[in-house]
Coordinates of C-alpha atoms in Angstrom, one line a residue:
Chain Q
M1 CA -20.0 9.3 2.2
L2 CA -19.2 12.6 3.8
L3 CA -21.7 15.3 4.3
I4 CA -20.0 18.6 3.8
Q5 CA -21.2 22.0 4.8
C6 CA -20.5 24.3 1.9
P7 CA -20.1 27.9 3.4
Y8 CA -22.3 29.2 0.5
C9 CA -24.8 26.4 -0.1
G10 CA -25.2 24.5 3.1
E11 CA -24.9 20.8 3.7
R12 CA -24.4 18.6 0.6
P13 CA -23.2 15.1 -0.1
E14 CA -19.6 14.4 -0.9
P15 CA -19.9 13.6 -4.6
E16 CA -20.8 17.2 -5.3
F17 CA -17.4 18.2 -4.1
V18 CA -13.8 17.8 -5.3
Y19 CA -11.0 17.5 -2.8
G20 CA -8.2 20.0 -3.2
G21 CA -5.6 18.8 -0.7
Q22 CA -3.9 20.6 2.1
A23 CA -4.9 24.2 2.5
H24 CA -2.9 27.3 3.3
I25 CA 0.1 26.4 1.2
A26 CA 1.6 29.7 0.1
R27 CA 4.0 29.8 -2.8
P28 CA 7.4 30.8 -1.4
Q29 CA 8.9 34.0 -2.6
P30 CA 11.1 35.2 -4.2
S31 CA 11.0 32.2 -6.6
A32 CA 14.4 32.8 -8.1
E33 CA 16.2 32.6 -4.8
L34 CA 14.7 29.4 -3.5
S35 CA 16.9 26.4 -2.8
D36 CA 16.0 23.0 -4.2
Q37 CA 14.9 21.9 -0.8
E38 CA 12.5 24.9 -0.5
W39 CA 11.0 24.0 -3.9
T40 CA 10.7 20.4 -2.8
N41 CA 8.9 21.3 0.3
F42 CA 6.5 23.6 -1.6
L43 CA 5.8 21.0 -4.3
Y44 CA 5.8 17.7 -2.5
R45 CA 5.9 17.9 1.2
R46 CA 2.5 17.7 2.9
N47 CA 1.7 17.6 6.6
N48 CA -0.4 14.4 6.2
T49 CA -1.8 15.3 9.6
R50 CA -3.3 12.7 11.9
G51 CA -5.9 15.0 13.7
A52 CA -7.3 18.3 12.7
H53 CA -6.4 18.8 9.0
A54 CA -7.0 22.1 7.2
E55 CA -7.9 21.3 3.6
R56 CA -9.4 22.7 0.4
W57 CA -12.6 21.6 -1.2
R58 CA -14.5 22.8 -4.2
H59 CA -18.2 22.6 -4.5
T60 CA -17.9 21.6 -8.2
H61 CA -21.4 20.4 -8.7
G62 CA -23.0 23.3 -6.8
C63 CA -21.8 26.9 -6.5
G64 CA -18.4 26.0 -8.0
R65 CA -16.6 27.9 -5.3
F66 CA -13.5 26.9 -3.4
F67 CA -13.5 26.9 0.4
N68 CA -11.5 25.4 3.3
A69 CA -12.4 22.9 5.9
L70 CA -11.0 21.6 9.1
R71 CA -11.5 17.9 9.4
D72 CA -10.3 15.4 12.0
T73 CA -8.5 12.7 9.9
T74 CA -8.9 10.2 12.8
T75 CA -12.8 10.3 12.6
D76 CA -13.5 12.1 9.3
H77 CA -15.7 14.5 11.4
F78 CA -15.7 18.1 10.0
L79 CA -14.8 20.5 12.7
A80 CA -15.5 23.6 10.6
T81 CA -15.8 24.9 7.0
Y82 CA -14.8 28.4 6.2
K83 CA -14.2 30.8 3.3
L84 CA -10.8 31.1 1.6
S85 CA -10.3 34.6 3.0
E86 CA -10.7 33.4 6.6
P87 CA -7.9 32.1 8.8
P88 CA -8.3 28.4 10.0
P89 CA -10.3 28.2 13.2
R90 CA -8.4 26.8 16.1
P91 CA -9.0 23.1 16.4
P92 CA -10.3 21.8 19.8
A93 CA -7.3 20.7 21.8
E94 CA -8.3 17.0 22.0
S95 CA -8.4 16.6 18.2
A96 CA -4.9 18.1 17.6
E97 CA -2.2 15.7 16.8
Chain J
M1 CA 18.6 -18.4 20.7
R2 CA 17.1 -20.4 17.9
A3 CA 13.6 -21.4 18.8
T4 CA 12.3 -24.7 17.8
M5 CA 10.3 -24.7 14.6
Q6 CA 8.1 -27.6 13.7
P7 CA 8.7 -28.0 10.0
F8 CA 5.7 -28.6 7.8
S9 CA 5.7 -31.5 5.4
A10 CA 3.1 -33.7 3.7
L11 CA 3.8 -36.4 6.3
S12 CA 3.5 -34.0 9.3
L13 CA 0.2 -32.6 8.0
L14 CA -1.1 -36.1 7.4
K15 CA -0.1 -37.3 10.9
R16 CA -1.8 -34.3 12.6
G17 CA -4.8 -34.6 10.4
L18 CA -5.3 -38.2 11.5
S19 CA -4.9 -37.3 15.1
G20 CA -7.5 -34.5 15.1
Q21 CA -5.0 -31.6 14.5
R22 CA -3.7 -31.9 18.1
G23 CA -0.2 -31.2 19.1
W24 CA 0.6 -28.2 17.0
A25 CA 2.8 -25.7 18.9
A26 CA 2.5 -21.9 18.6
Q27 CA 4.1 -20.9 15.4
W28 CA 6.1 -18.0 17.0
R29 CA 6.9 -16.9 20.5
S30 CA 5.3 -13.9 22.2
P31 CA 8.4 -12.4 24.0
E32 CA 8.7 -9.5 26.3
P33 CA 10.7 -6.6 24.7
K34 CA 14.4 -6.6 25.7
A35 CA 16.2 -3.4 26.7
A36 CA 18.3 -3.3 23.6
Y37 CA 18.4 -4.8 20.1
D38 CA 20.9 -4.5 17.2
A39 CA 18.0 -3.5 14.9
V40 CA 14.4 -2.6 15.4
I41 CA 11.7 -2.8 12.7
V42 CA 8.7 -0.6 13.3
G43 CA 5.6 -2.3 11.7
G44 CA 4.7 -5.9 11.8
G45 CA 3.1 -6.3 8.3
G46 CA 4.6 -8.4 5.6
H47 CA 7.2 -5.8 4.7
G48 CA 8.4 -5.4 8.3
L49 CA 8.4 -9.1 9.1
G50 CA 10.1 -9.9 5.8
A51 CA 12.8 -7.3 6.5
A52 CA 13.4 -8.9 9.9
Y53 CA 13.6 -12.3 8.3
Y54 CA 16.1 -11.3 5.7
L55 CA 18.2 -9.3 8.3
A56 CA 18.4 -12.5 10.3
S57 CA 18.8 -15.0 7.5
E58 CA 21.0 -13.1 5.0
H59 CA 22.8 -10.5 7.1
A60 CA 23.2 -12.2 10.5
L61 CA 22.6 -8.9 12.2
G62 CA 22.3 -10.3 15.7
S63 CA 19.3 -9.4 17.9
I64 CA 16.3 -8.0 16.0
A65 CA 12.8 -7.0 17.1
V66 CA 9.7 -6.2 15.1
L67 CA 7.4 -3.8 16.9
E68 CA 3.7 -3.9 15.9
K69 CA 1.2 -1.6 17.5
G70 CA -1.7 -4.0 16.8
W71 CA -1.4 -7.6 15.7
I72 CA 0.9 -8.8 12.9
G73 CA -0.6 -8.7 9.4
G74 CA -3.6 -6.7 10.7
G75 CA -2.9 -3.6 8.7
N76 CA -2.6 -3.4 4.9
T77 CA -1.2 -6.9 4.7
G78 CA -4.6 -8.2 5.8
R79 CA -6.6 -5.6 3.9
N80 CA -5.4 -5.8 0.3
T81 CA -6.6 -7.7 -2.7
T82 CA -3.5 -9.9 -2.9
V83 CA -2.7 -9.1 -6.6
I84 CA 0.9 -9.8 -7.6
R85 CA 2.4 -8.5 -10.9
S86 CA 5.5 -6.7 -12.1
N87 CA 4.4 -5.1 -15.4
Y88 CA 5.4 -1.6 -14.4
L89 CA 6.5 0.8 -17.1
F90 CA 9.9 2.1 -16.0
D91 CA 13.0 0.0 -15.7
E92 CA 13.6 0.9 -12.1
S93 CA 10.1 -0.2 -11.1
A94 CA 10.1 -3.3 -13.3
A95 CA 13.4 -4.4 -11.7
L96 CA 12.0 -3.9 -8.2
Y97 CA 8.7 -5.6 -8.7
D98 CA 10.2 -8.4 -10.8
H99 CA 12.7 -9.0 -8.0
S100 CA 9.7 -9.5 -5.8
V101 CA 7.9 -11.9 -8.2
K102 CA 11.0 -14.0 -8.4
L103 CA 11.1 -14.2 -4.6
W104 CA 7.4 -15.0 -4.6
E105 CA 8.1 -18.0 -6.9
G106 CA 10.2 -19.7 -4.3
L107 CA 8.8 -18.2 -1.1
S108 CA 6.7 -21.2 0.1
Q109 CA 9.8 -23.4 -0.1
T110 CA 12.1 -20.7 1.5
L111 CA 9.8 -20.2 4.4
N112 CA 8.5 -23.8 4.7
Y113 CA 5.1 -22.2 4.8
N114 CA 2.5 -22.3 2.0
V115 CA 1.8 -18.7 1.0
M116 CA -0.5 -20.1 -1.7
F117 CA 1.2 -18.1 -4.5
S118 CA -0.8 -18.9 -7.6
Q119 CA 0.5 -17.6 -11.0
R120 CA -2.9 -17.5 -12.6
G121 CA -2.2 -14.5 -14.7
V122 CA -3.1 -10.8 -14.4
L123 CA -5.2 -9.4 -17.3
M124 CA -5.3 -5.6 -17.5
L125 CA -8.1 -4.4 -19.7
A126 CA -7.9 -1.5 -22.2
H127 CA -11.2 0.3 -22.9
T128 CA -10.1 3.4 -24.9
V129 CA -7.6 4.2 -27.7
H130 CA -5.5 5.9 -25.0
D131 CA -5.6 2.7 -22.9
M132 CA -4.5 0.7 -25.9
Q133 CA -1.5 2.9 -26.6
V134 CA -0.5 3.0 -22.9
S135 CA -1.0 -0.8 -22.5
K136 CA 1.0 -1.6 -25.6
R137 CA 3.8 0.7 -24.5
H138 CA 3.8 -1.2 -21.2
V139 CA 4.0 -4.5 -23.0
H140 CA 6.9 -3.4 -25.1
A141 CA 8.8 -1.8 -22.2
N142 CA 8.3 -4.8 -20.1
R143 CA 9.5 -7.2 -22.8
A144 CA 12.6 -5.0 -23.3
A145 CA 13.2 -5.2 -19.6
G146 CA 12.9 -8.9 -19.5
V147 CA 9.5 -8.9 -17.8
D148 CA 6.8 -11.1 -19.4
N149 CA 3.7 -9.2 -20.7
E150 CA 1.7 -9.8 -23.8
W151 CA -1.0 -8.2 -25.8
L152 CA -4.3 -10.0 -26.3
T153 CA -7.2 -9.1 -28.6
P154 CA -10.7 -8.9 -27.0
E155 CA -11.4 -12.5 -28.3
E156 CA -8.1 -13.8 -26.8
A157 CA -8.9 -12.0 -23.5
K158 CA -12.3 -13.7 -23.5
A159 CA -10.7 -17.1 -24.2
F160 CA -8.4 -16.5 -21.2
C161 CA -11.1 -15.3 -19.0
P162 CA -14.5 -16.7 -20.2
P163 CA -16.7 -14.6 -17.8
L164 CA -15.5 -11.4 -19.4
N165 CA -18.2 -9.5 -21.3
I166 CA -16.5 -8.1 -24.4
G167 CA -19.8 -7.3 -26.2
D168 CA -22.4 -4.9 -25.0
V169 CA -20.4 -2.7 -22.5
R170 CA -20.4 1.0 -21.9
Y171 CA -16.6 1.0 -22.1
P172 CA -15.9 -1.8 -24.6
V173 CA -12.9 -4.1 -24.1
L174 CA -10.6 -3.2 -26.9
G175 CA -7.8 -5.5 -25.8
A176 CA -5.8 -6.5 -22.7
A177 CA -2.3 -6.9 -21.5
L178 CA -1.6 -10.3 -19.8
Q179 CA 1.2 -11.0 -17.4
R180 CA 1.1 -14.8 -17.0
R181 CA 3.6 -14.8 -14.1
G182 CA 1.3 -12.5 -12.1
G183 CA -1.4 -13.9 -9.8
T184 CA -2.4 -13.9 -6.2
A185 CA -1.1 -15.2 -2.8
R186 CA -2.7 -15.7 0.6
H187 CA -2.1 -12.4 2.4
D188 CA -2.2 -13.7 6.0
A189 CA 0.1 -16.6 5.2
V190 CA 2.7 -14.1 4.0
A191 CA 2.8 -12.4 7.4
W192 CA 2.6 -15.7 9.3
G193 CA 5.2 -17.4 7.2
Y194 CA 7.7 -14.6 7.6
A195 CA 6.9 -14.3 11.3
R196 CA 7.4 -18.0 11.9
A197 CA 10.6 -18.1 9.9
A198 CA 12.0 -14.9 11.5
D199 CA 11.1 -16.2 15.0
A200 CA 12.9 -19.4 14.3
L201 CA 16.0 -17.3 13.6
G202 CA 15.7 -15.5 16.9
V203 CA 13.7 -12.4 15.9
D204 CA 11.5 -11.1 18.7
I205 CA 8.0 -10.3 17.3
I206 CA 6.4 -7.9 19.8
E207 CA 2.7 -7.2 19.2
N208 CA 0.6 -4.6 20.9
C209 CA 3.6 -2.4 21.2
A210 CA 3.2 1.1 19.6
V211 CA 6.2 3.3 19.0
T212 CA 5.7 6.6 20.6
G213 CA 9.0 8.3 20.0
I214 CA 12.4 7.9 18.4
R215 CA 15.4 8.8 20.7
R216 CA 18.4 10.4 19.2
N217 CA 22.1 10.8 20.2
T218 CA 23.7 14.2 20.5
D219 CA 25.1 13.7 17.0
G220 CA 21.6 13.2 15.7
S221 CA 21.9 9.5 15.1
V222 CA 19.3 7.0 16.3
A223 CA 19.6 5.9 20.0
G224 CA 16.4 3.9 20.4
V225 CA 12.7 4.0 20.4
E226 CA 10.1 4.8 23.1
T227 CA 7.2 2.4 23.1
T228 CA 4.0 1.7 25.0
R229 CA 5.9 -1.2 26.5
G230 CA 9.0 0.8 27.6
P231 CA 12.1 2.2 25.9
I232 CA 14.3 0.1 23.7
S233 CA 17.9 1.0 22.8
T234 CA 19.1 0.4 19.3
R235 CA 21.3 2.0 16.7
R236 CA 19.2 0.9 13.7
V237 CA 15.5 1.6 13.2
G238 CA 13.7 0.5 10.0
V239 CA 10.3 2.0 9.6
S240 CA 7.8 0.0 7.6
A241 CA 4.6 1.5 8.9
A242 CA 2.6 1.9 5.6
G243 CA -0.2 4.6 6.0
H244 CA 1.3 5.7 9.3
S245 CA 4.8 6.2 8.0
S246 CA 4.5 10.0 8.1
V247 CA 3.4 9.9 11.8
V248 CA 6.3 7.6 12.8
M249 CA 8.9 9.5 10.9
K250 CA 7.8 12.8 12.3
M251 CA 8.9 11.5 15.7
A252 CA 12.5 11.8 14.4
G253 CA 11.8 15.1 12.6
V254 CA 11.8 13.5 9.1
E255 CA 9.2 15.0 6.8
L256 CA 8.0 12.7 4.0
P257 CA 6.3 13.5 0.7
L258 CA 3.4 11.3 1.6
E259 CA -0.3 11.5 1.8
S260 CA -2.5 8.8 3.4
Y261 CA -5.7 7.8 1.6
P262 CA -8.2 5.1 2.3
L263 CA -8.3 2.3 -0.2
Q264 CA -11.3 0.0 -0.2
A265 CA -11.9 -3.6 -1.0
L266 CA -14.8 -6.1 -0.8
V267 CA -15.4 -9.8 -0.8
S268 CA -18.5 -11.6 -2.0
E269 CA -20.2 -14.7 -0.6
P270 CA -18.1 -17.7 -1.5
V271 CA -19.1 -19.5 -4.7
K272 CA -17.7 -22.4 -6.7
P273 CA -14.5 -21.8 -8.8
V274 CA -15.8 -19.5 -11.6
F275 CA -13.0 -17.0 -12.1
P276 CA -9.7 -18.2 -13.5
C277 CA -7.4 -15.2 -13.2
V278 CA -7.0 -11.6 -12.0
V279 CA -8.7 -8.9 -14.0
M280 CA -7.9 -5.3 -13.6
S281 CA -9.4 -2.3 -15.2
N282 CA -7.6 1.0 -14.5
T283 CA -10.0 3.0 -16.6
I284 CA -13.3 2.0 -15.0
H285 CA -11.4 1.1 -11.8
A286 CA -12.1 -2.3 -10.5
Y287 CA -9.9 -5.3 -9.7
I288 CA -11.3 -8.8 -9.3
S289 CA -10.1 -12.3 -8.6
Q290 CA -11.4 -15.3 -6.7
S291 CA -9.9 -16.6 -3.5
D292 CA -9.3 -20.3 -2.9
K293 CA -12.2 -20.1 -0.4
G294 CA -14.5 -19.0 -3.3
E295 CA -15.0 -15.4 -2.4
L296 CA -14.7 -12.9 -5.2
V297 CA -12.1 -10.4 -4.0
I298 CA -12.8 -6.9 -5.4
G299 CA -10.6 -3.8 -5.2
A300 CA -12.0 -0.3 -5.5
G301 CA -10.2 3.0 -5.9
T302 CA -9.0 5.4 -3.3
D303 CA -11.3 7.9 -1.7
A304 CA -10.6 11.5 -2.7
Y305 CA -9.4 12.8 0.7
T306 CA -6.7 11.9 3.2
T307 CA -7.6 10.1 6.3
Y308 CA -6.5 7.6 8.9
T309 CA -9.9 6.0 9.6
Q310 CA -9.5 2.8 7.6
R311 CA -12.9 3.3 6.0
G312 CA -14.2 5.3 3.0
G313 CA -17.3 6.3 1.3
L314 CA -19.8 3.7 0.0
H315 CA -20.0 5.4 -3.4
I316 CA -16.4 4.4 -4.0
S317 CA -17.0 0.7 -3.5
S318 CA -20.4 0.9 -5.4
H319 CA -18.6 2.4 -8.3
A320 CA -16.2 -0.6 -8.4
L321 CA -19.2 -3.0 -8.2
E322 CA -20.9 -1.3 -11.0
A323 CA -17.8 -1.8 -13.2
V324 CA -17.6 -5.4 -12.1
C325 CA -21.3 -6.1 -12.9
E326 CA -20.8 -4.5 -16.3
L327 CA -17.8 -6.5 -17.2
F328 CA -19.0 -9.8 -15.6
P329 CA -22.8 -9.8 -15.9
M330 CA -23.0 -13.2 -14.2
F331 CA -22.0 -11.6 -10.9
R332 CA -24.9 -9.2 -10.8
R333 CA -26.9 -11.2 -8.3
L334 CA -24.0 -12.0 -6.1
R335 CA -24.1 -10.6 -2.6
M336 CA -21.2 -8.9 -0.9
L337 CA -20.2 -10.1 2.5
R338 CA -17.8 -7.5 3.8
N339 CA -16.1 -4.2 2.7
W340 CA -13.3 -2.4 4.5
G341 CA -10.6 0.2 3.9
G342 CA -6.8 0.3 4.5
I343 CA -4.7 3.4 4.7
V344 CA -2.2 3.7 1.9
D345 CA 0.7 6.2 1.8
V346 CA 0.9 7.7 -1.6
T347 CA 4.0 9.5 -3.0
P348 CA 3.8 12.2 -5.6
D349 CA 5.2 9.9 -8.3
R350 CA 3.4 6.7 -7.0
S351 CA 6.7 4.9 -6.5
P352 CA 7.9 3.8 -3.1
I353 CA 10.7 5.1 -1.0
I354 CA 13.1 2.5 0.3
A355 CA 16.1 4.4 1.6
R356 CA 18.3 5.9 4.2
T357 CA 17.1 9.1 5.7
P358 CA 18.8 12.3 6.9
V359 CA 18.9 10.7 10.4
P360 CA 21.8 8.2 10.7
G361 CA 20.5 4.8 11.6
L362 CA 17.0 5.5 10.6
Y363 CA 15.7 3.8 7.4
V364 CA 12.3 3.9 5.8
N365 CA 10.3 1.6 3.5
C366 CA 7.1 3.5 2.6
G367 CA 5.1 5.1 -0.1
W368 CA 3.8 1.9 -1.6
G369 CA 0.4 3.6 -2.2
T370 CA -2.2 1.1 -3.4
G371 CA 0.3 -1.6 -4.5
G372 CA 2.5 -2.7 -1.7
F373 CA 1.4 -6.3 -1.2
K374 CA 2.9 -7.6 -4.5
A375 CA 6.2 -6.1 -3.5
T376 CA 6.4 -7.7 0.0
P377 CA 9.3 -10.1 -0.5
G378 CA 11.3 -7.9 -2.8
A379 CA 10.9 -4.8 -0.7
A380 CA 11.7 -6.6 2.5
H381 CA 14.7 -8.1 0.9
V382 CA 16.3 -4.9 -0.3
F383 CA 15.2 -3.0 2.8
A384 CA 17.0 -5.5 5.0
W385 CA 20.1 -5.0 2.8
T386 CA 19.8 -1.2 3.1
I387 CA 19.6 -1.5 6.9
A388 CA 22.4 -4.0 7.3
R389 CA 24.9 -2.3 5.1
D390 CA 23.8 1.3 5.5
E391 CA 23.6 1.6 1.7
P392 CA 21.0 0.7 -0.8
H393 CA 20.9 -2.5 -2.8
P394 CA 21.3 -1.7 -6.5
I395 CA 17.6 -2.4 -7.0
N396 CA 16.3 0.1 -4.5
A397 CA 19.1 2.7 -5.1
P398 CA 16.8 4.8 -7.4
F399 CA 14.0 4.8 -4.7
T400 CA 15.5 7.5 -2.5
L401 CA 13.9 10.3 -0.5
E402 CA 16.1 12.8 -2.3
R403 CA 14.7 12.0 -5.8
F404 CA 11.9 14.5 -5.2
R405 CA 14.5 17.3 -4.6
D406 CA 16.8 16.2 -7.4
G407 CA 14.1 15.7 -10.0
N408 CA 14.7 12.0 -10.5
L409 CA 11.1 10.9 -10.2
I410 CA 10.1 7.4 -11.2
D411 CA 6.8 8.6 -12.4
E412 CA 4.5 5.6 -12.5
A413 CA 1.7 8.0 -11.8
A414 CA 2.0 9.6 -15.2
A415 CA 2.7 6.2 -16.8
A416 CA -0.6 4.7 -15.7
A417 CA -2.7 7.8 -14.9
V418 CA -4.0 6.0 -11.8
A419 CA -2.5 5.1 -8.5
H420 CA -1.0 1.6 -8.3

């Protein structure tokens, strides 16, 4: 079970949270002019990073807020958690893919 | 080229048994990688070894190597709960998985290796009205597609699987779908049987050899692979790397619609034969069967997050155990011996990808999610066809990479509301 540092509430056990997948996926614009491949990438393609992975979590059974986390998917160690408005912190070089 | 294979027979087993099991030779060679092969398979699990076997036996492709970064069968082939069934909703899936079940039925004879395929029946429980509707729809769809599946009342389910508690349960058993041709097999034997048979046909099985890069010609086609044991030239590369498919395919610049999750399983201490079949419950999420060694083999769900660590949270496996104890009260005092995780590559529609890729000469068999073991022979068979002929077999033709772009999803995710 992961211990997750909610940026608003502090460290809480994983069952309080819901995982929201890869973070920082912006809907491409303008929608009407996108190619099928651009839509496919937006809807289905994910980095599936081996290493520092930026991802969304929601503290569902707590403050209810969304936030982002940087987690090393080779160790499950959280490198950082940060608010949605913040850019992802730079991962330490050795944990990058 | 053909290595000598000692065929197994009742007589040979008896003779070795009486002489203290001495005189068995290694079942496959451990060759050094050559500088070039006609085809290279990346990944020495059941799917990769099987593909190499069918390339050699049915397509006579020449020199073939299987590159495995660890030891063969040490990934998901050795980590799954060995359930085999083909009762999938859509015609495309039913055709693929039933192709596999048909190959399972003759596999021990084909390979001259006992894979211990036991068609003891797979019982899938329904606990809600929605479950009943979905299960019955599966039963009808399967029967229309020529795949056996039948509906049982709770009493009939209990008669088929006496340990099942159909009485006082939080989510009562309202009925069950039974596929009698489903069952289990010995997972290691599948890898070993394919390895032995492929080796006898001249396939080089190279363990402890991780692929670190995919070399390309100026026209973009595959030129070879870089490995931890040196470069290997080849025009055809088949990637069968399960949870690490994204990582390997990125080496050639191919992005896949995959996410890798941990899937956990457990085994109990061994007990006498008490459990006659496979029971699955998608709703309360537990799978259970008993191995020939006597251990109860229990499958849990996937963890919520993507990872490559081959472990997951204890709350996921305890949840599966709670469901098992509720459905089978006689197991409540049984102790668990081991639990572990495997990394499964999940597609958006929970159906696999067995296809050519935008890179000429590069083929991929991935996206099996939580249900790849059952498909081992069928997937390997059509993957070998795809690699040898540079075009899909009719059975895997719908399972392309482009289906996500073109909207031709084979949406088993929506059909079952859980991963497979």
